[in-house]
PDB file of C-alpha atoms in Angstrom:
ATOM      1  CA  MET A 379      14.263  -7.128  10.196  1.00 44.00           C
ATOM      2  CA  ARG A 380      11.539  -7.441   8.955  1.00 47.00           C
ATOM      3  CA  GLU A 381       9.828  -8.462   5.637  1.00 47.00           C
ATOM      4  CA  ALA A 382       5.904  -9.080   5.043  1.00 48.00           C
ATOM      5  CA  ARG A 383       3.722  -8.489   1.323  1.00 50.00           C
ATOM      6  CA  ALA A 384       0.326  -6.677   1.407  1.00 48.00           C
ATOM      7  CA  SER A 385      -2.183  -8.845   2.093  1.00 48.00           C
ATOM      8  CA  ALA A 386      -4.332 -10.304  -1.037  1.00 47.00           C
ATOM      9  CA  HIS A 387      -6.704 -10.521   0.384  1.00 48.00           C
ATOM     10  CA  GLY A 388      -8.634  -6.791   0.191  1.00 48.00           C
ATOM     11  CA  THR A 389      -8.684  -5.064   2.534  1.00 50.00           C
ATOM     12  CA  ALA A 390      -7.535  -5.406   6.505  1.00 57.00           C
ATOM     13  CA  GLU A 391      -7.272  -3.427   9.690  1.00 63.00           C
ATOM     14  CA  ARG A 392      -4.643  -4.306  12.339  1.00 69.00           C
ATOM     15  CA  LEU A 393      -3.389  -3.246  15.493  1.00 71.00           C
ATOM     16  CA  VAL A 394      -0.308  -2.011  15.679  1.00 80.00           C
ATOM     17  CA  LEU A 395       0.333  -2.326  19.757  1.00 89.00           C
ATOM     18  CA  PRO A 396       2.526  -0.367  22.185  1.00 93.00           C
ATOM     19  CA  ASP A 397       5.673  -2.434  22.334  1.00 94.00           C
ATOM     20  CA  ASN A 398       8.430  -0.125  23.121  1.00 95.00           C
ATOM     21  CA  CYS A 399      10.078  -0.293  20.405  1.00 94.00           C
ATOM     22  CA  SER A 400      10.769   1.715  17.673  1.00 93.00           C
ATOM     23  CA  ASP A 401      11.452   1.039  13.973  1.00 91.00           C
ATOM     24  CA  VAL A 402      12.845   2.717  10.251  1.00 91.00           C
ATOM     25  CA  ILE A 403      10.252   0.340   7.220  1.00 88.00           C
ATOM     26  CA  ILE A 404      10.952   0.502   3.883  1.00 87.00           C
ATOM     27  CA  ARG A 405       8.035   0.153   1.803  1.00 83.00           C
ATOM     28  CA  PHE A 406       8.729  -0.637  -1.626  1.00 80.00           C
ATOM     29  CA  GLU A 407       6.076  -0.167  -4.256  1.00 73.00           C
ATOM     30  CA  ASP A 408       8.807  -1.628  -7.245  1.00 65.00           C
ATOM     31  CA  ASP A 409      12.128  -3.165  -7.467  1.00 62.00           C
ATOM     32  CA  ALA A 410      13.362   0.418  -8.341  1.00 62.00           C
ATOM     33  CA  ALA A 411      14.705   1.677  -5.094  1.00 64.00           C
ATOM     34  CA  GLU A 412      14.583   4.747  -6.132  1.00 66.00           C
ATOM     35  CA  HIS A 413      10.745   4.447  -5.847  1.00 71.00           C
ATOM     36  CA  ALA A 414      11.185   3.671  -1.883  1.00 82.00           C
ATOM     37  CA  GLN A 415       9.453   5.261   0.384  1.00 86.00           C
ATOM     38  CA  ILE A 416      11.139   5.062   3.795  1.00 90.00           C
ATOM     39  CA  LEU A 417       9.717   6.005   7.206  1.00 91.00           C
ATOM     40  CA  ALA A 418      10.571   6.171  10.830  1.00 93.00           C
ATOM     41  CA  VAL A 419       7.946   5.210  13.620  1.00 92.00           C
ATOM     42  CA  GLY A 420       8.342   5.975  17.547  1.00 94.00           C
ATOM     43  CA  ALA A 421       7.233   3.928  19.922  1.00 95.00           C
ATOM     44  CA  MET A 422       3.892   4.654  20.955  1.00 94.00           C
ATOM     45  CA  SER A 423       1.847   5.149  23.692  1.00 94.00           C
ATOM     46  CA  VAL A 424      -1.406   4.409  22.098  1.00 91.00           C
ATOM     47  CA  PRO A 425      -2.705   1.438  19.401  1.00 87.00           C
ATOM     48  CA  LEU A 426      -2.693   2.316  16.337  1.00 80.00           C
ATOM     49  CA  PRO A 427      -5.302   0.643  13.372  1.00 75.00           C
ATOM     50  CA  VAL A 428      -3.129   0.685   9.907  1.00 70.00           C
ATOM     51  CA  ARG A 429      -4.543  -0.845   6.459  1.00 65.00           C
ATOM     52  CA  ASP A 430      -2.648  -3.360   5.627  1.00 60.00           C
ATOM     53  CA  ASP A 431      -3.798  -3.866   1.437  1.00 58.00           C
ATOM     54  CA  PHE A 432      -1.425  -1.403   1.352  1.00 58.00           C
ATOM     55  CA  PRO A 433       1.119  -2.406  -3.172  1.00 62.00           C
ATOM     56  CA  GLY A 434       4.606  -3.581  -1.820  1.00 67.00           C
ATOM     57  CA  ARG A 435       6.717  -5.092  -0.222  1.00 74.00           C
ATOM     58  CA  TRP A 436       8.079  -3.406   2.830  1.00 78.00           C
ATOM     59  CA  VAL A 437      11.066  -4.083   4.516  1.00 81.00           C
ATOM     60  CA  GLY A 438      12.443  -3.213   7.788  1.00 80.00           C
ATOM     61  CA  VAL A 439      15.005  -2.448  11.488  1.00 86.00           C
ATOM     62  CA  ARG A 440      13.548  -3.058  14.361  1.00 89.00           C
ATOM     63  CA  PHE A 441      15.099  -1.057  17.444  1.00 91.00           C
ATOM     64  CA  ARG A 442      14.880  -2.244  21.073  1.00 91.00           C
ATOM     65  CA  PRO A 443      13.912   0.414  23.702  1.00 94.00           C
ATOM     66  CA  GLY A 444      16.592   2.976  23.657  1.00 89.00           C
ATOM     67  CA  ARG A 445      18.708   2.650  20.375  1.00 90.00           C
ATOM     68  CA  ALA A 446      16.311   5.083  18.331  1.00 87.00           C
ATOM     69  CA  ARG A 447      17.715   7.509  19.600  1.00 89.00           C
ATOM     70  CA  GLN A 448      21.355   6.035  18.862  1.00 88.00           C
ATOM     71  CA  ALA A 449      19.546   5.930  15.800  1.00 88.00           C
ATOM     72  CA  LEU A 450      18.634   8.489  14.645  1.00 90.00           C
ATOM     73  CA  ARG A 451      20.371  10.880  16.365  1.00 89.00           C
ATOM     74  CA  ILE A 452      17.667  12.586  17.838  1.00 90.00           C
ATOM     75  CA  ASP A 453      15.765  12.270  20.907  1.00 93.00           C
ATOM     76  CA  ALA A 454      13.350   9.452  20.871  1.00 94.00           C
ATOM     77  CA  GLY A 455      10.711  11.729  23.026  1.00 95.00           C
ATOM     78  CA  GLU A 456       9.661  13.385  19.493  1.00 94.00           C
ATOM     79  CA  LEU A 457       8.878   9.843  17.724  1.00 94.00           C
ATOM     80  CA  ARG A 458       6.939   9.235  20.046  1.00 95.00           C
ATOM     81  CA  ASP A 459       3.213   7.579  18.327  1.00 93.00           C
ATOM     82  CA  GLN A 460       4.818   9.223  15.389  1.00 91.00           C
ATOM     83  CA  CYS A 461       5.337   8.095  11.329  1.00 89.00           C
ATOM     84  CA  VAL A 462       7.754  10.264   9.425  1.00 92.00           C
ATOM     85  CA  ALA A 463       9.208   9.823   6.197  1.00 93.00           C
ATOM     86  CA  LEU A 464      12.816   9.388   6.794  1.00 94.00           C
ATOM     87  CA  THR A 465      13.708  12.399   3.937  1.00 93.00           C
ATOM     88  CA  ASP A 466      11.707  15.476   6.895  1.00 93.00           C
ATOM     89  CA  LEU A 467      13.801  13.986   9.448  1.00 92.00           C
ATOM     90  CA  ASP A 468      17.255  12.663   7.991  1.00 92.00           C
ATOM     91  CA  PRO A 469      18.322  13.434   4.473  1.00 93.00           C
ATOM     92  CA  GLY A 470      21.565  12.306   4.859  1.00 91.00           C
ATOM     93  CA  LEU A 471      20.681   9.337   5.916  1.00 92.00           C
ATOM     94  CA  GLU A 472      17.867   8.480   4.384  1.00 92.00           C
ATOM     95  CA  ARG A 473      21.087   8.066   1.590  1.00 90.00           C
ATOM     96  CA  LEU A 474      22.774   7.207   2.982  1.00 89.00           C
ATOM     97  CA  ILE A 475      20.314   3.312   3.289  1.00 89.00           C
ATOM     98  CA  LEU A 476      19.005   4.739  -0.513  1.00 88.00           C
ATOM     99  CA  ARG A 477      22.951   3.678  -1.350  1.00 86.00           C
ATOM    100  CA  ALA A 478      22.677   0.850   0.214  1.00 85.00           C
ATOM    101  CA  ILE A 479      19.451  -0.803  -1.192  1.00 81.00           C
ATOM    102  CA  ARG A 480      19.826   0.469  -5.108  1.00 75.00           C
ATOM    103  CA  THR A 481      19.652  -3.157  -6.324  1.00 65.00           C
ATOM    104  CA  PRO A 482      17.291  -5.504  -6.087  1.00 62.00           C
ATOM    105  CA  ALA A 483      18.118  -7.939  -3.750  1.00 68.00           C
ATOM    106  CA  PRO A 484      16.287 -10.666  -1.471  1.00 72.00           C
ATOM    107  CA  ALA A 485      15.507 -10.125   2.156  1.00 70.00           C
ATOM    108  CA  ARG A 486      18.133 -11.513   4.047  1.00 75.00           C
ATOM    109  CA  ASP A 487      20.955  -8.553   1.645  1.00 80.00           C
ATOM    110  CA  LEU A 488      18.886  -6.082   2.412  1.00 79.00           C
ATOM    111  CA  ALA A 489      19.123  -6.815   5.872  1.00 76.00           C
ATOM    112  CA  LEU A 490      22.619  -7.406   6.100  1.00 81.00           C
ATOM    113  CA  ALA A 491      23.252  -3.791   3.787  1.00 84.00           C
ATOM    114  CA  LEU A 492      20.504  -2.044   6.925  1.00 83.00           C
ATOM    115  CA  GLN A 493      22.995  -3.225   9.459  1.00 82.00           C
ATOM    116  CA  GLN A 494      26.103  -1.829   8.042  1.00 85.00           C
ATOM    117  CA  VAL A 495      24.297   2.023   7.634  1.00 88.00           C
ATOM    118  CA  PHE A 496      22.941   1.757  11.357  1.00 88.00           C
ATOM    119  CA  ALA A 497      26.295  -0.250  12.621  1.00 86.00           C
ATOM    120  CA  SER A 498      29.079   2.772  13.378  1.00 78.00           C
ATOM    121  CA  ARG A 499      25.274   4.849  14.371  1.00 81.00           C
ATOM    122  CA  LEU A 500      24.459   2.276  17.296  1.00 82.00           C
ATOM    123  CA  ALA A 501      29.088   2.212  18.119  1.00 80.00           C
ATOM    124  CA  SER A 502      28.323   5.600  18.949  1.00 71.00           C
ATOM    125  CA  ASP A 503      29.237   7.267  22.163  1.00 66.00           C
ATOM    126  CA  ALA A 504      25.511   8.587  22.070  1.00 73.00           C
ATOM    127  CA  ALA A 505      24.738   4.358  23.631  1.00 79.00           C
ATOM    128  CA  PRO A 506      22.064   4.831  26.289  1.00 85.00           C
ATOM    129  CA  SER A 507      22.805   6.476  30.089  1.00 92.00           C
ATOM    130  CA  PRO A 508      23.489   3.108  32.276  1.00 95.00           C
ATOM    131  CA  SER A 509      20.642   4.559  34.508  1.00 96.00           C
ATOM    132  CA  VAL A 510      18.279   4.190  31.209  1.00 97.00           C
ATOM    133  CA  LEU A 511      19.444   0.202  30.147  1.00 96.00           C
ATOM    134  CA  GLU A 512      19.882  -0.687  34.339  1.00 97.00           C
ATOM    135  CA  ALA A 513      15.812   0.446  34.491  1.00 98.00           C
ATOM    136  CA  LEU A 514      15.012  -1.362  31.056  1.00 97.00           C
ATOM    137  CA  TRP A 515      16.576  -4.112  32.274  1.00 97.00           C
ATOM    138  CA  ARG A 516      14.821  -4.497  35.674  1.00 97.00           C
ATOM    139  CA  ILE A 517      11.529  -4.171  34.781  1.00 97.00           C
ATOM    140  CA  ALA A 518      12.217  -6.459  31.543  1.00 97.00           C
ATOM    141  CA  ASP A 519      13.152  -9.118  34.970  1.00 97.00           C
ATOM    142  CA  THR A 520      10.067  -8.136  36.432  1.00 97.00           C
ATOM    143  CA  ARG A 521       8.352  -8.535  33.576  1.00 97.00           C
ATOM    144  CA  GLY A 522       6.956  -5.079  34.112  1.00 97.00           C
ATOM    145  CA  ALA A 523       5.386  -5.689  37.805  1.00 95.00           C
ATOM    146  CA  LEU A 524       8.503  -3.450  39.464  1.00 94.00           C
ATOM    147  CA  ALA A 525       7.254  -0.128  40.696  1.00 95.00           C
ATOM    148  CA  ILE A 526       8.632   2.875  39.879  1.00 97.00           C
ATOM    149  CA  ASP A 527       8.807   4.169  43.082  1.00 97.00           C
ATOM    150  CA  GLN A 528      11.033   0.990  43.937  1.00 97.00           C
ATOM    151  CA  LEU A 529      12.822   1.167  40.559  1.00 97.00           C
ATOM    152  CA  CYS A 530      14.222   5.332  41.737  1.00 98.00           C
ATOM    153  CA  ARG A 531      15.322   4.230  45.168  1.00 97.00           C
ATOM    154  CA  GLU A 532      16.930   1.045  43.447  1.00 96.00           C
ATOM    155  CA  LEU A 533      18.892   3.175  41.115  1.00 97.00           C
ATOM    156  CA  GLY A 534      18.553   6.455  43.165  1.00 97.00           C
ATOM    157  CA  LEU A 535      16.897   8.846  41.187  1.00 97.00           C
ATOM    158  CA  THR A 536      14.464  11.141  41.491  1.00 97.00           C
ATOM    159  CA  ARG A 537      10.902   9.523  39.554  1.00 97.00           C
ATOM    160  CA  GLN A 538      11.191  13.189  37.905  1.00 97.00           C
ATOM    161  CA  HIS A 539      15.081  12.590  36.830  1.00 97.00           C
ATOM    162  CA  LEU A 540      14.801   8.634  35.503  1.00 98.00           C
ATOM    163  CA  ALA A 541      11.126  10.490  33.573  1.00 97.00           C
ATOM    164  CA  ARG A 542      13.004  13.112  32.004  1.00 97.00           C
ATOM    165  CA  LEU A 543      15.823   9.941  30.845  1.00 97.00           C
ATOM    166  CA  PHE A 544      12.720   7.777  29.250  1.00 97.00           C
ATOM    167  CA  GLU A 545      11.350  10.866  27.323  1.00 96.00           C
ATOM    168  CA  ARG A 546      15.263  11.439  25.526  1.00 95.00           C
ATOM    169  CA  GLU A 547      16.479   7.885  25.302  1.00 95.00           C
ATOM    170  CA  VAL A 548      13.153   5.688  24.623  1.00 96.00           C
ATOM    171  CA  GLY A 549      10.670   8.184  23.831  1.00 96.00           C
ATOM    172  CA  VAL A 550       7.621   6.907  26.528  1.00 97.00           C
ATOM    173  CA  SER A 551       7.796   7.476  30.560  1.00 97.00           C
ATOM    174  CA  PRO A 552       9.354   3.875  32.974  1.00 98.00           C
ATOM    175  CA  LYS A 553       5.565   3.785  34.062  1.00 97.00           C
ATOM    176  CA  LEU A 554       4.429   2.980  30.191  1.00 97.00           C
ATOM    177  CA  VAL A 555       7.510   0.823  29.831  1.00 98.00           C
ATOM    178  CA  ALA A 556       6.202  -1.022  32.615  1.00 98.00           C
ATOM    179  CA  ARG A 557       2.578  -1.042  32.200  1.00 97.00           C
ATOM    180  CA  VAL A 558       3.277  -2.513  28.253  1.00 97.00           C
ATOM    181  CA  THR A 559       6.034  -4.916  28.949  1.00 97.00           C
ATOM    182  CA  ARG A 560       3.388  -6.099  31.689  1.00 97.00           C
ATOM    183  CA  VAL A 561       0.444  -6.341  29.258  1.00 96.00           C
ATOM    184  CA  GLN A 562       2.719  -8.262  26.911  1.00 96.00           C
ATOM    185  CA  HIS A 563       3.872 -10.707  29.793  1.00 97.00           C
ATOM    186  CA  ALA A 564      -0.554 -10.706  29.808  1.00 97.00           C
ATOM    187  CA  MET A 565      -0.942 -12.488  26.470  1.00 95.00           C
ATOM    188  CA  SER A 566       2.146 -14.289  26.192  1.00 94.00           C
ATOM    189  CA  LEU A 567       0.513 -15.995  29.524  1.00 96.00           C
ATOM    190  CA  ALA A 568      -3.118 -15.945  28.048  1.00 95.00           C
ATOM    191  CA  ARG A 569      -1.912 -17.497  24.690  1.00 92.00           C
ATOM    192  CA  ARG A 570      -0.729 -20.653  27.016  1.00 92.00           C
ATOM    193  CA  ARG A 571      -4.119 -21.321  27.997  1.00 92.00           C
ATOM    194  CA  ALA A 572      -6.166 -20.433  25.515  1.00 89.00           C
ATOM    195  CA  SER A 573      -6.630 -24.554  25.031  1.00 81.00           C
ATOM    196  CA  PRO A 574      -8.173 -26.144  26.176  1.00 80.00           C
ATOM    197  CA  GLY A 575     -11.064 -23.940  27.761  1.00 82.00           C
ATOM    198  CA  PRO A 576     -11.619 -20.337  28.096  1.00 90.00           C
ATOM    199  CA  VAL A 577      -8.855 -18.895  29.483  1.00 94.00           C
ATOM    200  CA  PRO A 578      -8.700 -17.430  33.279  1.00 95.00           C
ATOM    201  CA  TRP A 579      -8.709 -14.279  33.284  1.00 96.00           C
ATOM    202  CA  ALA A 580      -8.545 -13.805  37.120  1.00 96.00           C
ATOM    203  CA  ARG A 581      -5.620 -16.385  37.669  1.00 97.00           C
ATOM    204  CA  THR A 582      -3.908 -14.901  34.602  1.00 97.00           C
ATOM    205  CA  ALA A 583      -4.403 -11.072  36.352  1.00 97.00           C
ATOM    206  CA  MET A 584      -2.945 -12.190  39.434  1.00 97.00           C
ATOM    207  CA  ASP A 585       0.228 -14.020  37.102  1.00 97.00           C
ATOM    208  CA  ALA A 586       0.879 -10.787  35.399  1.00 96.00           C
ATOM    209  CA  GLY A 587       1.136  -8.654  38.423  1.00 95.00           C
ATOM    210  CA  TYR A 588      -2.358  -7.271  37.914  1.00 96.00           C
ATOM    211  CA  ALA A 589      -3.855  -6.433  41.716  1.00 94.00           C
ATOM    212  CA  ASP A 590      -7.688  -7.976  40.137  1.00 95.00           C
ATOM    213  CA  GLN A 591      -8.978  -9.007  36.528  1.00 96.00           C
ATOM    214  CA  SER A 592     -10.649  -5.256  36.458  1.00 97.00           C
ATOM    215  CA  HIS A 593      -6.662  -3.831  35.838  1.00 97.00           C
ATOM    216  CA  LEU A 594      -5.670  -5.723  33.838  1.00 97.00           C
ATOM    217  CA  ILE A 595      -8.441  -4.901  31.479  1.00 97.00           C
ATOM    218  CA  ALA A 596      -8.497  -1.141  31.767  1.00 97.00           C
ATOM    219  CA  ASP A 597      -4.249  -1.993  30.771  1.00 96.00           C
ATOM    220  CA  PHE A 598      -5.615  -4.279  27.576  1.00 95.00           C
ATOM    221  CA  ARG A 599      -8.123  -1.334  26.198  1.00 95.00           C
ATOM    222  CA  ALA A 600      -5.691   1.857  26.915  1.00 94.00           C
ATOM    223  CA  LEU A 601      -2.535  -0.090  25.635  1.00 95.00           C
ATOM    224  CA  VAL A 602      -4.494  -2.738  23.578  1.00 92.00           C
ATOM    225  CA  GLY A 603      -7.747  -0.993  22.236  1.00 90.00           C
ATOM    226  CA  VAL A 604     -10.060  -3.855  22.973  1.00 91.00           C
ATOM    227  CA  THR A 605     -10.507  -6.012  26.169  1.00 95.00           C
ATOM    228  CA  PRO A 606      -8.083  -9.617  26.857  1.00 95.00           C
ATOM    229  CA  THR A 607     -11.326 -11.605  25.372  1.00 94.00           C
ATOM    230  CA  GLU A 608     -11.879  -9.485  22.482  1.00 92.00           C
ATOM    231  CA  TRP A 609      -7.742  -9.347  21.479  1.00 91.00           C
ATOM    232  CA  LEU A 610      -8.194 -13.578  22.012  1.00 90.00           C
ATOM    233  CA  ALA A 611     -10.787 -13.389  19.451  1.00 87.00           C
ATOM    234  CA  LYS A 612      -9.022 -11.372  17.035  1.00 78.00           C
ATOM    235  CA  ARG A 613      -5.549 -11.533  17.386  1.00 62.00           C
ATOM    236  CA  PRO A 614      -4.229  -8.446  16.220  1.00 49.00           C
ATOM    237  CA  VAL A 615      -0.794  -8.572  14.820  1.00 45.00           C
ATOM    238  CA  PRO A 616       1.105  -6.464  17.558  1.00 46.00           C
ATOM    239  CA  ASN A 617       3.987  -4.734  14.308  1.00 45.00           C
ATOM    240  CA  LEU A 618       3.076  -3.267  11.413  1.00 40.00           C
ATOM    241  CA  LEU A 619       5.508  -5.391   9.734  1.00 39.00           C
ATOM    242  CA  LEU A 620       3.414  -8.944  10.175  1.00 38.00           C
ATOM    243  CA  GLU A 621       5.610 -10.860  10.908  1.00 38.00           C
ATOM    244  CA  PRO A 622       7.421 -11.557  14.229  1.00 37.00           C
ATOM    245  CA  GLY A 623      11.559 -10.954  14.477  1.00 42.00           C
ATOM    246  CA  THR A 624      13.706  -9.693  16.707  1.00 45.00           C
ATOM    247  CA  PRO A 625      15.454  -5.482  17.441  1.00 53.00           C
ATOM    248  CA  ALA A 626      18.277  -4.490  16.519  1.00 53.00           C
TER     249      ALA A 626
END
């Protein structure tokens, strides 16, 4: 559950970065739930520039990789790189959410109400396959440094079969999940090494599992939109709701 308000400092553009997660976001223009706009955001393969000067309050739920398919009852690949109105995707779910948030409430109460809406869906038999869950765990455990061919051998699956499972249940390929995870690890290392003195990018690239610094720079350009040095200087916020939180 995350909550944010529009910036009070005029128009600003931020980058929403790929993070392998999906979101359901509610935008309140005022305290009336009937005026709320509900959006579904899929897993992303490229960074997305957004403005943070929209009026009102934002509240959202972030789903771990593989869980959006349970929550939204669609193949996750259909939402990749998409931000769509929930009314176009699942009007019934939109009505459930609107009933749950009918009265003005603090963020904690809204979080509990949304949790109840999604609890039964997340407990359904449409859970991610054991192979996908195992693959996601191994990618996370190696911080994205595990080769996909090796992962497939360990799982006893062909690369094509695992890719089809990820397309349906995660929305992006195993390779992209690993690349995003590795970039996130490099970001974490860079933050810790940012002071005193400049970040040792060549060492950071090696410690994050890259072949060399140029490989790190290429992944940053593709997934973050800027070079590592530019990212560290700007520190783009890595999610639309602008505040850290815990995925569902």
